[in-house]
């Protein structure tokens, strides 16, 4: 029976890969308080165990590399617009900060490797795990493969990387979240002080979502409610739609008249001059909490199913118009083309939620989700930029060409002494992802990869690669762990903690960032999403997200490429 199972996986290695993913994702969902292995580490460990159990399973290297290149291209594509935009004057302090933090991460790891006497593979494994930069595994292995050393040594150094990574990654993730979310506020004057500073920073950014009419986050949809006009303010001669909307605007409410029932007839999308008479029924749209209670000055709310049954449009729009780029949310909402339209959310680098506040600055390449009547949303989308093409199709020609060009650039090399130096195909794919992602932000009709497609390339690409690595190194894992020793845990804690602590102090005393932004910049520079979530929860604020976007784009690029540098430094 056991031989039959073993033979099945040996003859069908793809089944071993899917079993690895299945087990890894189940284990990765397990969580105790702040402690979790995470998906990537869980997939790696599942692959290692299956590699030990089924040592004869062979994974073809091109399969592993293909998934890894898709992952790196998608990483570059998603952060490309923000990466290049960050070099504008307003983003330079955060760019410089992120670059210094990345150098600290590289420098501390290299220093520890020199002290302990680690070879290139061990150094890269320590770096990848302690800095939670999983892509460094593949970049490091490819760089080692190009070194002028014996084949047996290459294999040994490549196989030790995932071992070192697996041991150090757990504290790299959980420890980073704890340091940024709890130790960080202590270093910046205490948790209470940091929370108050976030409140003040939010006030400087403008009114909060709970105070500012017309703003809506993904947690609070725009609401549509119907009322019967009975208030004497409307008079027998009636009032124009524009008069009503101006009146409520004067009360600090951003509400719109979307439908009217007059003498039994329904009027869709009434114009500004359309009259409203006593006895009419009207549909108001806007923030839910600003519509509740309108009975006092309009009339009683009515449940008119026919009147409320109409189509609204929810459209993500990429900001690319010069009239929008650099404007605040308040300035955008004051534009005539935004009449009847609310902002549901703003995403930067496709996945980073930006607080929707009056003084939040909109950057080119941001995705702004608009909500309102179809005509109003379409009109606003044309003025803001270009509505995201609602398609599930990925431009495979675009993706393939980008990875191909990146691979060609990556194999070009020169020698520094006896060490060949190149970007590697991995680094080339990342760089072309950045360029192609930026180019797409300028011409959204071309080279589209829908957000679910980017997610799939990043999630499946990385974890399929990690599954391959686990299955390949499984037979050698125990020997590798014995070689690394238990002191690896100590070195991992130091490599994770020291750069973060130095970064927090640097953000406060050298760059003079405010507390919330400072901790967001630290989390972004280290590309640790877990730390961002933890610090936002700890500070009861979304302000850290404002410091995360630019530094994440810089950190994600530099930390991956620094795996090449670390191999060269320890060769």
mmCIF file of N, CA and C in Angstrom, residues 138-195:
data_model
loop_
_atom_site.group_PDB
_atom_site.id
_atom_site.type_symbol
_atom_site.label_atom_id
_atom_site.label_comp_id
_atom_site.label_asym_id
_atom_site.label_seq_id
_atom_site.Cartn_x
_atom_site.Cartn_y
_atom_site.Cartn_z
ATOM 1 N N UNK A 138 14.921 32.420 -4.039
ATOM 2 C CA UNK A 138 15.144 32.143 -5.456
ATOM 3 C C UNK A 138 16.257 32.974 -6.048
ATOM 4 N N UNK A 139 16.301 34.279 -5.690
ATOM 5 C CA UNK A 139 17.345 35.146 -6.221
ATOM 6 C C UNK A 139 18.716 34.670 -5.747
ATOM 7 N N UNK A 140 18.808 34.307 -4.472
ATOM 8 C CA UNK A 140 20.074 33.817 -3.935
ATOM 9 C C UNK A 140 20.511 32.512 -4.583
ATOM 10 N N UNK A 141 19.573 31.586 -4.749
ATOM 11 C CA UNK A 141 19.915 30.309 -5.378
ATOM 12 C C UNK A 141 20.386 30.500 -6.812
ATOM 13 N N UNK A 142 19.741 31.404 -7.539
ATOM 14 C CA UNK A 142 20.144 31.635 -8.927
ATOM 15 C C UNK A 142 21.514 32.296 -9.001
ATOM 16 N N UNK A 143 21.776 33.205 -8.068
ATOM 17 C CA UNK A 143 23.081 33.870 -8.054
ATOM 18 C C UNK A 143 24.187 32.876 -7.720
ATOM 19 N N UNK A 144 23.935 32.008 -6.758
ATOM 20 C CA UNK A 144 24.923 30.985 -6.395
ATOM 21 C C UNK A 144 25.165 30.039 -7.571
ATOM 22 N N UNK A 145 24.101 29.729 -8.319
ATOM 23 C CA UNK A 145 24.243 28.839 -9.471
ATOM 24 C C UNK A 145 25.199 29.404 -10.510
ATOM 25 N N UNK A 146 25.327 30.731 -10.575
ATOM 26 C CA UNK A 146 26.220 31.353 -11.551
ATOM 27 C C UNK A 146 27.636 31.555 -11.055
ATOM 28 N N UNK A 147 27.915 31.155 -9.819
ATOM 29 C CA UNK A 147 29.255 31.352 -9.254
ATOM 30 C C UNK A 147 30.222 30.294 -9.762
ATOM 31 N N UNK A 148 31.488 30.661 -9.786
ATOM 32 C CA UNK A 148 32.538 29.762 -10.270
ATOM 33 C C UNK A 148 33.077 28.928 -9.108
ATOM 34 N N UNK A 149 32.228 27.986 -8.647
ATOM 35 C CA UNK A 149 32.603 27.092 -7.558
ATOM 36 C C UNK A 149 32.202 25.674 -7.939
ATOM 37 N N UNK A 150 32.735 24.644 -7.256
ATOM 38 C CA UNK A 150 32.385 23.257 -7.600
ATOM 39 C C UNK A 150 30.885 23.003 -7.501
ATOM 40 N N UNK A 151 30.400 22.105 -8.331
ATOM 41 C CA UNK A 151 28.961 21.806 -8.386
ATOM 42 C C UNK A 151 28.434 21.308 -7.042
ATOM 43 N N UNK A 152 29.219 20.482 -6.349
ATOM 44 C CA UNK A 152 28.776 19.957 -5.050
ATOM 45 C C UNK A 152 28.591 21.081 -4.041
ATOM 46 N N UNK A 153 29.488 22.061 -4.082
ATOM 47 C CA UNK A 153 29.372 23.190 -3.158
ATOM 48 C C UNK A 153 28.158 24.052 -3.512
ATOM 49 N N UNK A 154 27.917 24.212 -4.815
ATOM 50 C CA UNK A 154 26.727 24.961 -5.229
ATOM 51 C C UNK A 154 25.463 24.322 -4.665
ATOM 52 N N UNK A 155 25.349 23.019 -4.833
ATOM 53 C CA UNK A 155 24.162 22.298 -4.365
ATOM 54 C C UNK A 155 24.015 22.420 -2.858
ATOM 55 N N UNK A 156 25.122 22.296 -2.150
ATOM 56 C CA UNK A 156 25.083 22.383 -0.680
ATOM 57 C C UNK A 156 24.622 23.766 -0.232
ATOM 58 N N UNK A 157 25.153 24.809 -0.853
ATOM 59 C CA UNK A 157 24.787 26.165 -0.454
ATOM 60 C C UNK A 157 23.350 26.498 -0.856
ATOM 61 N N UNK A 158 22.914 26.000 -1.999
ATOM 62 C CA UNK A 158 21.527 26.235 -2.418
ATOM 63 C C UNK A 158 20.545 25.517 -1.502
ATOM 64 N N UNK A 159 20.882 24.310 -1.074
ATOM 65 C CA UNK A 159 19.970 23.527 -0.241
ATOM 66 C C UNK A 159 19.864 24.066 1.181
ATOM 67 N N UNK A 160 20.911 24.748 1.661
ATOM 68 C CA UNK A 160 20.863 25.234 3.040
ATOM 69 C C UNK A 160 20.006 26.489 3.168
ATOM 70 N N UNK A 161 19.770 27.192 2.063
ATOM 71 C CA UNK A 161 19.005 28.449 2.116
ATOM 72 C C UNK A 161 17.611 28.232 2.716
ATOM 73 N N UNK A 162 16.785 27.300 2.170
ATOM 74 C CA UNK A 162 15.444 27.137 2.752
ATOM 75 C C UNK A 162 15.466 26.637 4.195
ATOM 76 N N UNK A 163 16.515 25.917 4.591
ATOM 77 C CA UNK A 163 16.622 25.453 5.978
ATOM 78 C C UNK A 163 16.763 26.665 6.904
ATOM 79 N N UNK A 164 17.712 27.530 6.571
ATOM 80 C CA UNK A 164 17.942 28.732 7.382
ATOM 81 C C UNK A 164 16.693 29.629 7.379
ATOM 82 N N UNK A 165 16.068 29.726 6.232
ATOM 83 C CA UNK A 165 14.866 30.548 6.090
ATOM 84 C C UNK A 165 13.750 30.055 7.008
ATOM 85 N N UNK A 166 13.500 28.729 6.979
ATOM 86 C CA UNK A 166 12.397 28.166 7.756
ATOM 87 C C UNK A 166 12.595 28.383 9.253
ATOM 88 N N UNK A 167 13.836 28.292 9.711
ATOM 89 C CA UNK A 167 14.112 28.421 11.144
ATOM 90 C C UNK A 167 13.947 29.872 11.606
ATOM 91 N N UNK A 168 14.338 30.818 10.774
ATOM 92 C CA UNK A 168 14.351 32.223 11.200
ATOM 93 C C UNK A 168 13.091 32.998 10.815
ATOM 94 N N UNK A 169 12.256 32.446 9.949
ATOM 95 C CA UNK A 169 11.115 33.200 9.433
ATOM 96 C C UNK A 169 10.040 33.448 10.492
ATOM 97 N N UNK A 170 9.840 32.496 11.389
ATOM 98 C CA UNK A 170 8.747 32.628 12.359
ATOM 99 C C UNK A 170 8.943 33.869 13.225
ATOM 100 N N UNK A 171 10.149 34.025 13.802
ATOM 101 C CA UNK A 171 10.377 35.245 14.574
ATOM 102 C C UNK A 171 10.457 36.450 13.651
ATOM 103 N N UNK A 172 10.940 36.233 12.424
ATOM 104 C CA UNK A 172 10.992 37.337 11.473
ATOM 105 C C UNK A 172 9.637 37.968 11.267
ATOM 106 N N UNK A 173 8.586 37.147 11.245
ATOM 107 C CA UNK A 173 7.230 37.658 11.048
ATOM 108 C C UNK A 173 6.612 38.140 12.367
ATOM 109 N N UNK A 174 6.495 37.229 13.336
ATOM 110 C CA UNK A 174 5.853 37.567 14.606
ATOM 111 C C UNK A 174 6.670 38.598 15.380
ATOM 112 N N UNK A 175 7.987 38.455 15.354
ATOM 113 C CA UNK A 175 8.841 39.394 16.074
ATOM 114 C C UNK A 175 8.777 40.787 15.486
ATOM 115 N N UNK A 176 8.750 40.870 14.159
ATOM 116 C CA UNK A 176 8.652 42.187 13.508
ATOM 117 C C UNK A 176 7.354 42.881 13.890
ATOM 118 N N UNK A 177 6.257 42.122 13.878
ATOM 119 C CA UNK A 177 4.955 42.703 14.239
ATOM 120 C C UNK A 177 4.982 43.206 15.681
ATOM 121 N N UNK A 178 5.572 42.427 16.594
ATOM 122 C CA UNK A 178 5.615 42.832 17.997
ATOM 123 C C UNK A 178 6.500 44.060 18.186
ATOM 124 N N UNK A 179 7.655 44.086 17.539
ATOM 125 C CA UNK A 179 8.582 45.214 17.696
ATOM 126 C C UNK A 179 7.960 46.505 17.171
ATOM 127 N N UNK A 180 7.384 46.445 15.977
ATOM 128 C CA UNK A 180 6.822 47.659 15.370
ATOM 129 C C UNK A 180 5.570 48.113 16.118
ATOM 130 N N UNK A 181 4.705 47.163 16.509
ATOM 131 C CA UNK A 181 3.408 47.529 17.098
ATOM 132 C C UNK A 181 3.476 47.849 18.583
ATOM 133 N N UNK A 182 4.409 47.259 19.310
ATOM 134 C CA UNK A 182 4.413 47.436 20.767
ATOM 135 C C UNK A 182 5.713 48.059 21.294
ATOM 136 N N UNK A 183 6.855 47.539 20.860
ATOM 137 C CA UNK A 183 8.111 48.157 21.284
ATOM 138 C C UNK A 183 8.276 49.521 20.621
ATOM 139 N N UNK A 184 7.845 49.630 19.359
ATOM 140 C CA UNK A 184 7.969 50.885 18.622
ATOM 141 C C UNK A 184 7.322 52.063 19.336
ATOM 142 N N UNK A 185 6.038 51.977 19.708
ATOM 143 C CA UNK A 185 5.417 53.085 20.442
ATOM 144 C C UNK A 185 6.136 53.421 21.746
ATOM 145 N N UNK A 186 6.679 52.405 22.423
ATOM 146 C CA UNK A 186 7.427 52.653 23.657
ATOM 147 C C UNK A 186 8.663 53.505 23.380
ATOM 148 N N UNK A 187 9.363 53.192 22.295
ATOM 149 C CA UNK A 187 10.556 53.954 21.928
ATOM 150 C C UNK A 187 10.200 55.370 21.472
ATOM 151 N N UNK A 188 8.963 55.566 21.041
ATOM 152 C CA UNK A 188 8.542 56.872 20.540
ATOM 153 C C UNK A 188 7.779 57.691 21.585
ATOM 154 N N UNK A 189 7.849 57.270 22.840
ATOM 155 C CA UNK A 189 7.243 58.067 23.905
ATOM 156 C C UNK A 189 6.085 57.408 24.609
ATOM 157 N N UNK A 190 5.733 56.201 24.252
ATOM 158 C CA UNK A 190 4.636 55.509 24.920
ATOM 159 C C UNK A 190 3.421 55.360 24.018
ATOM 160 N N UNK A 191 2.649 54.301 24.284
ATOM 161 C CA UNK A 191 1.500 53.990 23.445
ATOM 162 C C UNK A 191 0.456 55.098 23.487
ATOM 163 N N UNK A 192 0.198 55.638 24.669
ATOM 164 C CA UNK A 192 -0.810 56.695 24.806
ATOM 165 C C UNK A 192 -0.418 57.922 23.993
ATOM 166 N N UNK A 193 0.838 58.302 24.050
ATOM 167 C CA UNK A 193 1.320 59.466 23.315
ATOM 168 C C UNK A 193 1.208 59.232 21.807
ATOM 169 N N UNK A 194 1.567 58.032 21.372
ATOM 170 C CA UNK A 194 1.517 57.722 19.937
ATOM 171 C C UNK A 194 0.077 57.730 19.424
ATOM 172 N N UNK A 195 -0.838 57.210 20.224
ATOM 173 C CA UNK A 195 -2.248 57.236 19.816
ATOM 174 C C UNK A 195 -2.751 58.667 19.695
#
